[in-house]
PDB file of C-alpha atoms and ligand atoms in Angstrom:
ATOM      1  CA  MET A   1       0.000   0.000   0.000  1.00 59.00           C
ATOM      2  CA  ASN A   2       1.274   3.462  -0.843  1.00 59.00           C
ATOM      3  CA  ASP A   3       1.080   6.485   1.370  1.00 58.00           C
ATOM      4  CA  ASN A   4       1.232   9.991  -0.025  1.00 56.00           C
ATOM      5  CA  ASN A   5       2.937  13.226   0.955  1.00 60.00           C
ATOM      6  CA  ILE A   6      -0.280  15.088   1.763  1.00 63.00           C
ATOM      7  CA  ASN A   7      -1.038  12.568   4.447  1.00 83.00           C
ATOM      8  CA  LYS A   8       2.532  12.680   5.722  1.00 86.00           C
ATOM      9  CA  GLY A   9       2.041  16.432   6.267  1.00 90.00           C
ATOM     10  CA  LEU A  10      -1.263  15.893   8.055  1.00 92.00           C
ATOM     11  CA  ARG A  11       0.352  13.237  10.205  1.00 94.00           C
ATOM     12  CA  LYS A  12       3.121  15.630  11.238  1.00 94.00           C
ATOM     13  CA  GLN A  13       0.449  18.147  12.282  1.00 96.00           C
ATOM     14  CA  LEU A  14      -1.323  15.463  14.300  1.00 97.00           C
ATOM     15  CA  VAL A  15       1.932  14.497  16.014  1.00 97.00           C
ATOM     16  CA  SER A  16       2.636  18.101  16.961  1.00 97.00           C
ATOM     17  CA  LEU A  17      -0.920  18.391  18.352  1.00 98.00           C
ATOM     18  CA  LEU A  18      -0.292  15.265  20.465  1.00 98.00           C
ATOM     19  CA  LYS A  19       2.946  16.813  21.759  1.00 98.00           C
ATOM     20  CA  ASN A  20       1.008  19.936  22.742  1.00 98.00           C
ATOM     21  CA  LYS A  21      -1.517  17.727  24.542  1.00 97.00           C
ATOM     22  CA  GLY A  22       1.315  16.283  26.656  1.00 97.00           C
ATOM     23  CA  ILE A  23       2.582  13.164  24.895  1.00 98.00           C
ATOM     24  CA  ILE A  24       6.338  13.221  25.502  1.00 98.00           C
ATOM     25  CA  ASP A  25       7.584   9.748  24.536  1.00 98.00           C
ATOM     26  CA  ILE A  26       9.514  10.365  21.326  1.00 98.00           C
ATOM     27  CA  ASP A  27       9.334   6.729  20.217  1.00 98.00           C
ATOM     28  CA  VAL A  28       5.532   6.808  20.543  1.00 98.00           C
ATOM     29  CA  LEU A  29       5.322  10.102  18.623  1.00 98.00           C
ATOM     30  CA  ASN A  30       7.540   8.662  15.870  1.00 97.00           C
ATOM     31  CA  ALA A  31       5.426   5.508  15.688  1.00 98.00           C
ATOM     32  CA  LEU A  32       2.254   7.576  15.155  1.00 97.00           C
ATOM     33  CA  ASP A  33       4.149   9.540  12.531  1.00 96.00           C
ATOM     34  CA  ASN A  34       5.044   6.337  10.692  1.00 96.00           C
ATOM     35  CA  VAL A  35       1.715   4.472  10.693  1.00 96.00           C
ATOM     36  CA  PRO A  36      -0.845   5.920   8.213  1.00 96.00           C
ATOM     37  CA  ARG A  37      -4.126   5.946  10.127  1.00 97.00           C
ATOM     38  CA  GLN A  38      -6.212   6.238   6.952  1.00 96.00           C
ATOM     39  CA  TRP A  39      -5.448   2.595   6.137  1.00 96.00           C
ATOM     40  CA  PHE A  40      -7.414   1.506   9.206  1.00 97.00           C
ATOM     41  CA  MET A  41     -10.531   3.577   8.527  1.00 96.00           C
ATOM     42  CA  GLU A  42     -13.659   3.029   6.456  1.00 95.00           C
ATOM     43  CA  SER A  43     -13.254   4.415   2.930  1.00 93.00           C
ATOM     44  CA  GLY A  44     -15.823   7.188   3.412  1.00 94.00           C
ATOM     45  CA  LEU A  45     -14.003   8.524   6.473  1.00 95.00           C
ATOM     46  CA  THR A  46     -10.346   8.543   5.409  1.00 93.00           C
ATOM     47  CA  SER A  47     -10.342  12.333   4.909  1.00 92.00           C
ATOM     48  CA  HIS A  48     -10.810  12.558   8.702  1.00 95.00           C
ATOM     49  CA  ALA A  49      -7.939  10.191   9.512  1.00 95.00           C
ATOM     50  CA  TYR A  50      -5.697  12.875  11.029  1.00 96.00           C
ATOM     51  CA  GLU A  51      -8.309  14.461  13.248  1.00 96.00           C
ATOM     52  CA  ASP A  52      -7.809  13.653  16.901  1.00 97.00           C
ATOM     53  CA  LYS A  53     -11.121  11.819  17.168  1.00 97.00           C
ATOM     54  CA  ALA A  54     -12.515   8.290  17.349  1.00 97.00           C
ATOM     55  CA  PHE A  55     -14.475   7.120  14.274  1.00 97.00           C
ATOM     56  CA  PRO A  56     -16.826   4.212  13.606  1.00 97.00           C
ATOM     57  CA  ILE A  57     -15.289   1.033  12.148  1.00 97.00           C
ATOM     58  CA  GLY A  58     -18.521  -1.003  11.958  1.00 95.00           C
ATOM     59  CA  GLU A  59     -20.261  -3.370  14.396  1.00 93.00           C
ATOM     60  CA  GLY A  60     -20.821  -0.444  16.771  1.00 94.00           C
ATOM     61  CA  GLN A  61     -17.062  -0.201  17.443  1.00 96.00           C
ATOM     62  CA  THR A  62     -14.583   2.647  16.940  1.00 97.00           C
ATOM     63  CA  ILE A  63     -10.970   3.251  16.012  1.00 97.00           C
ATOM     64  CA  SER A  64      -9.544   4.932  19.117  1.00 97.00           C
ATOM     65  CA  GLN A  65      -8.680   8.618  19.136  1.00 97.00           C
ATOM     66  CA  PRO A  66      -4.970   9.148  18.275  1.00 98.00           C
ATOM     67  CA  TYR A  67      -4.404  10.837  21.671  1.00 98.00           C
ATOM     68  CA  THR A  68      -5.752   7.728  23.409  1.00 98.00           C
ATOM     69  CA  VAL A  69      -3.559   5.427  21.294  1.00 98.00           C
ATOM     70  CA  ALA A  70      -0.516   7.579  22.114  1.00 98.00           C
ATOM     71  CA  TYR A  71      -1.462   7.841  25.805  1.00 98.00           C
ATOM     72  CA  GLN A  72      -1.918   4.096  26.278  1.00 98.00           C
ATOM     73  CA  SER A  73       1.230   3.321  24.271  1.00 98.00           C
ATOM     74  CA  GLN A  74       3.219   5.728  26.437  1.00 98.00           C
ATOM     75  CA  LEU A  75       1.921   4.179  29.677  1.00 98.00           C
ATOM     76  CA  LEU A  76       2.874   0.685  28.465  1.00 98.00           C
ATOM     77  CA  LYS A  77       6.569   1.711  28.543  1.00 98.00           C
ATOM     78  CA  VAL A  78       7.497  -0.834  25.898  1.00 98.00           C
ATOM     79  CA  LYS A  79      10.893  -1.313  24.339  1.00 97.00           C
ATOM     80  CA  SER A  80      11.904  -3.125  21.200  1.00 98.00           C
ATOM     81  CA  GLY A  81      11.500  -6.897  21.552  1.00 98.00           C
ATOM     82  CA  ASP A  82       8.801  -6.727  24.257  1.00 98.00           C
ATOM     83  CA  LYS A  83       6.038  -9.319  24.084  1.00 98.00           C
ATOM     84  CA  VAL A  84       2.668  -7.566  24.238  1.00 99.00           C
ATOM     85  CA  LEU A  85      -0.916  -8.806  24.487  1.00 99.00           C
ATOM     86  CA  GLU A  86      -3.626  -6.525  23.068  1.00 98.00           C
ATOM     87  CA  ILE A  87      -7.286  -7.074  23.895  1.00 98.00           C
ATOM     88  CA  GLY A  88      -9.554  -5.459  21.291  1.00 98.00           C
ATOM     89  CA  THR A  89      -7.837  -5.487  17.883  1.00 98.00           C
ATOM     90  CA  GLY A  90     -10.613  -3.383  16.315  1.00 98.00           C
ATOM     91  CA  SER A  91      -9.195  -1.653  13.247  1.00 98.00           C
ATOM     92  CA  GLY A  92      -5.667  -2.902  13.967  1.00 98.00           C
ATOM     93  CA  TYR A  93      -4.272   0.635  14.255  1.00 98.00           C
ATOM     94  CA  GLN A  94      -3.047   0.374  17.859  1.00 98.00           C
ATOM     95  CA  THR A  95      -1.653  -3.074  17.003  1.00 98.00           C
ATOM     96  CA  CYS A  96       0.486  -1.590  14.228  1.00 98.00           C
ATOM     97  CA  VAL A  97       1.656   1.311  16.402  1.00 98.00           C
ATOM     98  CA  LEU A  98       2.943  -1.269  18.926  1.00 98.00           C
ATOM     99  CA  ILE A  99       4.619  -3.305  16.182  1.00 98.00           C
ATOM    100  CA  GLU A 100       6.216  -0.092  14.877  1.00 98.00           C
ATOM    101  CA  LEU A 101       7.586   0.341  18.435  1.00 98.00           C
ATOM    102  CA  GLY A 102       9.321  -3.018  17.990  1.00 98.00           C
ATOM    103  CA  CYS A 103       6.880  -5.155  19.993  1.00 98.00           C
ATOM    104  CA  LYS A 104       5.887  -8.733  19.289  1.00 98.00           C
ATOM    105  CA  VAL A 105       2.110  -8.409  19.479  1.00 98.00           C
ATOM    106  CA  PHE A 106      -0.560 -11.005  20.223  1.00 98.00           C
ATOM    107  CA  THR A 107      -3.981  -9.484  19.620  1.00 98.00           C
ATOM    108  CA  ILE A 108      -7.520 -10.701  20.345  1.00 98.00           C
ATOM    109  CA  GLU A 109     -10.838  -9.517  18.863  1.00 98.00           C
ATOM    110  CA  ARG A 110     -14.319 -10.802  19.762  1.00 97.00           C
ATOM    111  CA  GLN A 111     -16.279  -9.441  16.761  1.00 97.00           C
ATOM    112  CA  ARG A 112     -15.924 -11.871  13.881  1.00 97.00           C
ATOM    113  CA  LEU A 113     -16.294  -9.273  11.143  1.00 97.00           C
ATOM    114  CA  LEU A 114     -13.675  -6.944  12.653  1.00 98.00           C
ATOM    115  CA  PHE A 115     -11.365  -9.895  13.297  1.00 98.00           C
ATOM    116  CA  LYS A 116     -11.658 -10.998   9.624  1.00 98.00           C
ATOM    117  CA  ARG A 117     -11.115  -7.473   8.357  1.00 98.00           C
ATOM    118  CA  ALA A 118      -8.035  -6.889  10.526  1.00 98.00           C
ATOM    119  CA  GLU A 119      -6.613 -10.288   9.609  1.00 98.00           C
ATOM    120  CA  LEU A 120      -6.916  -9.412   5.911  1.00 98.00           C
ATOM    121  CA  LEU A 121      -5.456  -5.937   6.409  1.00 98.00           C
ATOM    122  CA  PHE A 122      -2.376  -7.256   8.271  1.00 98.00           C
ATOM    123  CA  LYS A 123      -1.662  -9.471   5.244  1.00 98.00           C
ATOM    124  CA  LYS A 124      -1.304  -6.347   3.104  1.00 97.00           C
ATOM    125  CA  LEU A 125       0.727  -4.256   5.539  1.00 97.00           C
ATOM    126  CA  LYS A 126       4.359  -4.458   6.624  1.00 96.00           C
ATOM    127  CA  TRP A 127       3.332  -4.643  10.296  1.00 98.00           C
ATOM    128  CA  LYS A 128       2.529  -8.240  11.240  1.00 98.00           C
ATOM    129  CA  PRO A 129       1.290  -9.331  14.663  1.00 98.00           C
ATOM    130  CA  LYS A 130       2.697 -12.625  16.012  1.00 98.00           C
ATOM    131  CA  LYS A 131      -0.898 -13.847  16.276  1.00 98.00           C
ATOM    132  CA  ILE A 132      -4.393 -12.473  15.754  1.00 98.00           C
ATOM    133  CA  ILE A 133      -7.016 -14.448  17.599  1.00 98.00           C
ATOM    134  CA  PHE A 134     -10.794 -14.516  17.321  1.00 98.00           C
ATOM    135  CA  GLY A 135     -12.130 -14.797  20.848  1.00 97.00           C
ATOM    136  CA  ASP A 136     -12.949 -13.238  24.195  1.00 97.00           C
ATOM    137  CA  GLY A 137      -9.805 -11.601  25.542  1.00 98.00           C
ATOM    138  CA  THR A 138     -10.997 -11.144  29.119  1.00 97.00           C
ATOM    139  CA  LYS A 139      -9.175 -14.343  30.075  1.00 96.00           C
ATOM    140  CA  GLY A 140      -6.020 -13.204  28.314  1.00 98.00           C
ATOM    141  CA  LEU A 141      -3.940 -15.660  26.312  1.00 98.00           C
ATOM    142  CA  LYS A 142      -2.281 -18.009  28.739  1.00 97.00           C
ATOM    143  CA  ASN A 143      -0.427 -20.141  26.182  1.00 96.00           C
ATOM    144  CA  ASN A 144       1.842 -17.317  25.129  1.00 98.00           C
ATOM    145  CA  SER A 145       2.186 -15.678  28.561  1.00 98.00           C
ATOM    146  CA  PRO A 146       3.924 -14.110  30.433  1.00 98.00           C
ATOM    147  CA  TYR A 147       3.894 -10.702  28.739  1.00 98.00           C
ATOM    148  CA  ASP A 148       5.999  -7.584  29.175  1.00 98.00           C
ATOM    149  CA  ALA A 149       2.841  -5.553  28.655  1.00 98.00           C
ATOM    150  CA  ILE A 150      -0.922  -6.013  28.235  1.00 99.00           C
ATOM    151  CA  ILE A 151      -3.165  -3.331  26.739  1.00 99.00           C
ATOM    152  CA  VAL A 152      -6.956  -3.378  26.888  1.00 98.00           C
ATOM    153  CA  THR A 153      -8.578  -1.063  24.321  1.00 98.00           C
ATOM    154  CA  ALA A 154     -12.167  -1.350  25.607  1.00 98.00           C
ATOM    155  CA  GLY A 155     -13.620  -0.098  28.888  1.00 98.00           C
ATOM    156  CA  THR A 156     -14.654  -2.319  31.769  1.00 98.00           C
ATOM    157  CA  PRO A 157     -16.080  -1.696  35.243  1.00 97.00           C
ATOM    158  CA  GLU A 158     -14.200  -4.733  36.561  1.00 95.00           C
ATOM    159  CA  LEU A 159     -10.572  -5.708  36.278  1.00 97.00           C
ATOM    160  CA  PRO A 160     -10.247  -9.098  34.543  1.00 96.00           C
ATOM    161  CA  THR A 161      -7.895 -10.626  37.113  1.00 93.00           C
ATOM    162  CA  ASP A 162      -6.592 -13.351  34.782  1.00 96.00           C
ATOM    163  CA  LEU A 163      -4.703 -10.601  32.977  1.00 98.00           C
ATOM    164  CA  LEU A 164      -2.594  -9.722  36.037  1.00 98.00           C
ATOM    165  CA  SER A 165      -1.357 -13.297  36.376  1.00 97.00           C
ATOM    166  CA  GLN A 166      -0.123 -13.243  32.758  1.00 98.00           C
ATOM    167  CA  LEU A 167       2.316 -10.376  33.341  1.00 98.00           C
ATOM    168  CA  LYS A 168       6.054 -10.905  33.790  1.00 98.00           C
ATOM    169  CA  ILE A 169       7.567  -9.487  36.967  1.00 98.00           C
ATOM    170  CA  GLY A 170       8.021  -5.831  35.983  1.00 98.00           C
ATOM    171  CA  GLY A 171       5.246  -6.192  33.379  1.00 98.00           C
ATOM    172  CA  ARG A 172       2.592  -3.494  32.849  1.00 98.00           C
ATOM    173  CA  LEU A 173      -1.170  -3.779  32.311  1.00 98.00           C
ATOM    174  CA  VAL A 174      -2.856  -0.643  30.928  1.00 98.00           C
ATOM    175  CA  ILE A 175      -6.646  -0.783  31.149  1.00 98.00           C
ATOM    176  CA  PRO A 176      -9.485   1.776  31.194  1.00 98.00           C
ATOM    177  CA  ILE A 177     -11.654   1.001  34.237  1.00 98.00           C
ATOM    178  CA  GLY A 178     -15.177   2.317  34.771  1.00 98.00           C
ATOM    179  CA  LYS A 179     -18.739   2.091  33.531  1.00 95.00           C
ATOM    180  CA  ASN A 180     -19.809   5.202  31.571  1.00 93.00           C
ATOM    181  CA  GLU A 181     -16.459   6.881  31.828  1.00 97.00           C
ATOM    182  CA  GLN A 182     -13.184   5.094  32.439  1.00 98.00           C
ATOM    183  CA  ILE A 183     -10.116   5.956  34.456  1.00 98.00           C
ATOM    184  CA  MET A 184      -6.938   4.907  32.706  1.00 98.00           C
ATOM    185  CA  THR A 185      -5.265   2.517  35.098  1.00 98.00           C
ATOM    186  CA  ARG A 186      -1.833   0.916  35.086  1.00 98.00           C
ATOM    187  CA  TYR A 187      -0.846  -2.126  37.125  1.00 98.00           C
ATOM    188  CA  ILE A 188       2.821  -3.031  37.406  1.00 98.00           C
ATOM    189  CA  ARG A 189       3.712  -6.496  38.679  1.00 98.00           C
ATOM    190  CA  VAL A 190       6.411  -5.813  41.231  1.00 98.00           C
ATOM    191  CA  SER A 191       6.704  -9.414  42.490  1.00 98.00           C
ATOM    192  CA  LYS A 192       4.820 -12.689  42.137  1.00 96.00           C
ATOM    193  CA  ASN A 193       1.933 -11.534  44.323  1.00 96.00           C
ATOM    194  CA  GLU A 194       2.337  -7.761  44.444  1.00 98.00           C
ATOM    195  CA  PHE A 195       0.991  -5.196  41.994  1.00 98.00           C
ATOM    196  CA  ASN A 196       1.467  -1.472  42.006  1.00 98.00           C
ATOM    197  CA  LYS A 197      -1.689   0.388  40.836  1.00 98.00           C
ATOM    198  CA  GLU A 198      -1.634   3.898  39.361  1.00 98.00           C
ATOM    199  CA  THR A 199      -4.525   5.934  37.946  1.00 98.00           C
ATOM    200  CA  PHE A 200      -4.440   8.570  35.217  1.00 97.00           C
ATOM    201  CA  GLY A 201      -6.988  10.709  33.313  1.00 93.00           C
ATOM    202  CA  SER A 202     -10.554   9.829  32.340  1.00 97.00           C
ATOM    203  CA  PHE A 203     -11.506   8.508  28.903  1.00 97.00           C
ATOM    204  CA  ARG A 204     -14.508   7.054  27.058  1.00 96.00           C
ATOM    205  CA  PHE A 205     -14.191   3.622  25.469  1.00 97.00           C
ATOM    206  CA  VAL A 206     -16.590   1.158  23.895  1.00 96.00           C
ATOM    207  CA  PRO A 207     -17.339  -1.621  26.413  1.00 97.00           C
ATOM    208  CA  LEU A 208     -15.252  -4.727  26.968  1.00 97.00           C
ATOM    209  CA  LEU A 209     -17.759  -7.547  26.428  1.00 96.00           C
ATOM    210  CA  LYS A 210     -17.596 -11.240  27.175  1.00 90.00           C
ATOM    211  CA  ASP A 211     -17.880 -14.116  24.674  1.00 84.00           C
ATOM    212  CA  LYS A 212     -17.393 -13.830  20.957  1.00 83.00           C
ATOM    213  CA  VAL A 213     -19.976 -12.955  18.284  1.00 88.00           C
TER     214      VAL A 213
HETATM  215  N1  SAH B   1      -7.442  -0.395  19.355  1.00 79.47           N
HETATM  216  C1  SAH B   1      -8.637  -0.484  18.571  1.00 79.47           C
HETATM  217  C2  SAH B   1      -9.822  -0.215  19.467  1.00 79.47           C
HETATM  218  C3  SAH B   1     -11.075  -0.739  18.928  1.00 79.47           C
HETATM  219  S1  SAH B   1     -12.461  -0.505  19.997  1.00 79.47           S
HETATM  220  C4  SAH B   1      -8.602   0.534  17.457  1.00 79.47           C
HETATM  221  O1  SAH B   1      -8.049   1.613  17.660  1.00 79.47           O
HETATM  222  O2  SAH B   1      -9.139   0.272  16.388  1.00 79.47           O
HETATM  223  C5  SAH B   1     -12.326  -1.886  21.083  1.00 79.47           C
HETATM  224  C6  SAH B   1     -12.411  -3.243  20.450  1.00 79.47           C
HETATM  225  O3  SAH B   1     -12.439  -4.200  21.510  1.00 79.47           O
HETATM  226  C7  SAH B   1     -13.653  -3.503  19.596  1.00 79.47           C
HETATM  227  O4  SAH B   1     -13.268  -3.905  18.327  1.00 79.47           O
HETATM  228  C8  SAH B   1     -14.382  -4.612  20.357  1.00 79.47           C
HETATM  229  O5  SAH B   1     -15.068  -5.519  19.513  1.00 79.47           O
HETATM  230  C9  SAH B   1     -13.231  -5.287  21.084  1.00 79.47           C
HETATM  231  N2  SAH B   1     -13.614  -6.058  22.280  1.00 79.47           N
HETATM  232  C10 SAH B   1     -14.572  -5.789  23.196  1.00 79.47           C
HETATM  233  N3  SAH B   1     -14.606  -6.745  24.147  1.00 79.47           N
HETATM  234  C11 SAH B   1     -13.644  -7.662  23.809  1.00 79.47           C
HETATM  235  C12 SAH B   1     -13.198  -8.890  24.386  1.00 79.47           C
HETATM  236  N4  SAH B   1     -13.740  -9.384  25.505  1.00 79.47           N
HETATM  237  N5  SAH B   1     -12.186  -9.558  23.784  1.00 79.47           N
HETATM  238  C13 SAH B   1     -11.618  -9.093  22.650  1.00 79.47           C
HETATM  239  N6  SAH B   1     -12.007  -7.933  22.048  1.00 79.47           N
HETATM  240  C14 SAH B   1     -12.995  -7.222  22.623  1.00 79.47           C
END
């Protein structure tokens, strides 16, 4: 797939907006600069790809706002080679940002149509996840655990505790917790049985749902 210079310019503007909004991790900013968001959006909406907004991707789901993608990526504190589990593949945009950061990504999506679409898209792109799985991610993905980082891209009132047990010592889980509005929350596994919990700003996500459809 070919990108064009107009979009490169728009992407630079988006990245500078994200900097102004407080994103400071240069690797994250570069990753957003290098992944063309229009490739992950519905054809009628691509002219909006570099607006800092969420947009529909079908099945009642959305591609996350670029600020949210940058914010979660920054909190994950990943480095090249890290093994990452993503719950909620959606459009695949956040997945590709993490791969651009050098991560080996395992990603799970519960909506069959979105799963199929993302699977097809990854075949055409240079960013390839290690695995894309159709299923309910609330139980994590034990077979490939433990992970350096786990990101949940849908909101949930309750912490799915299975996810904590799939972190390496020193591993980070970034998850939006809450019902109508979510507080971005990061758990760091400091030892086998101890987790350090931190809370950040409030966000609005589509809900994390159980079972697959
Ligand atoms: N990072 C994605 C966000 C998509 S929205 C993007 O920017 O495109 C969140 C996604 O999580 C939706 O596609 C939704 O279907 C999916 N989801 C919700 N509950 C899930 C679950 N239990 N397991 C896996 N995916 C889930």
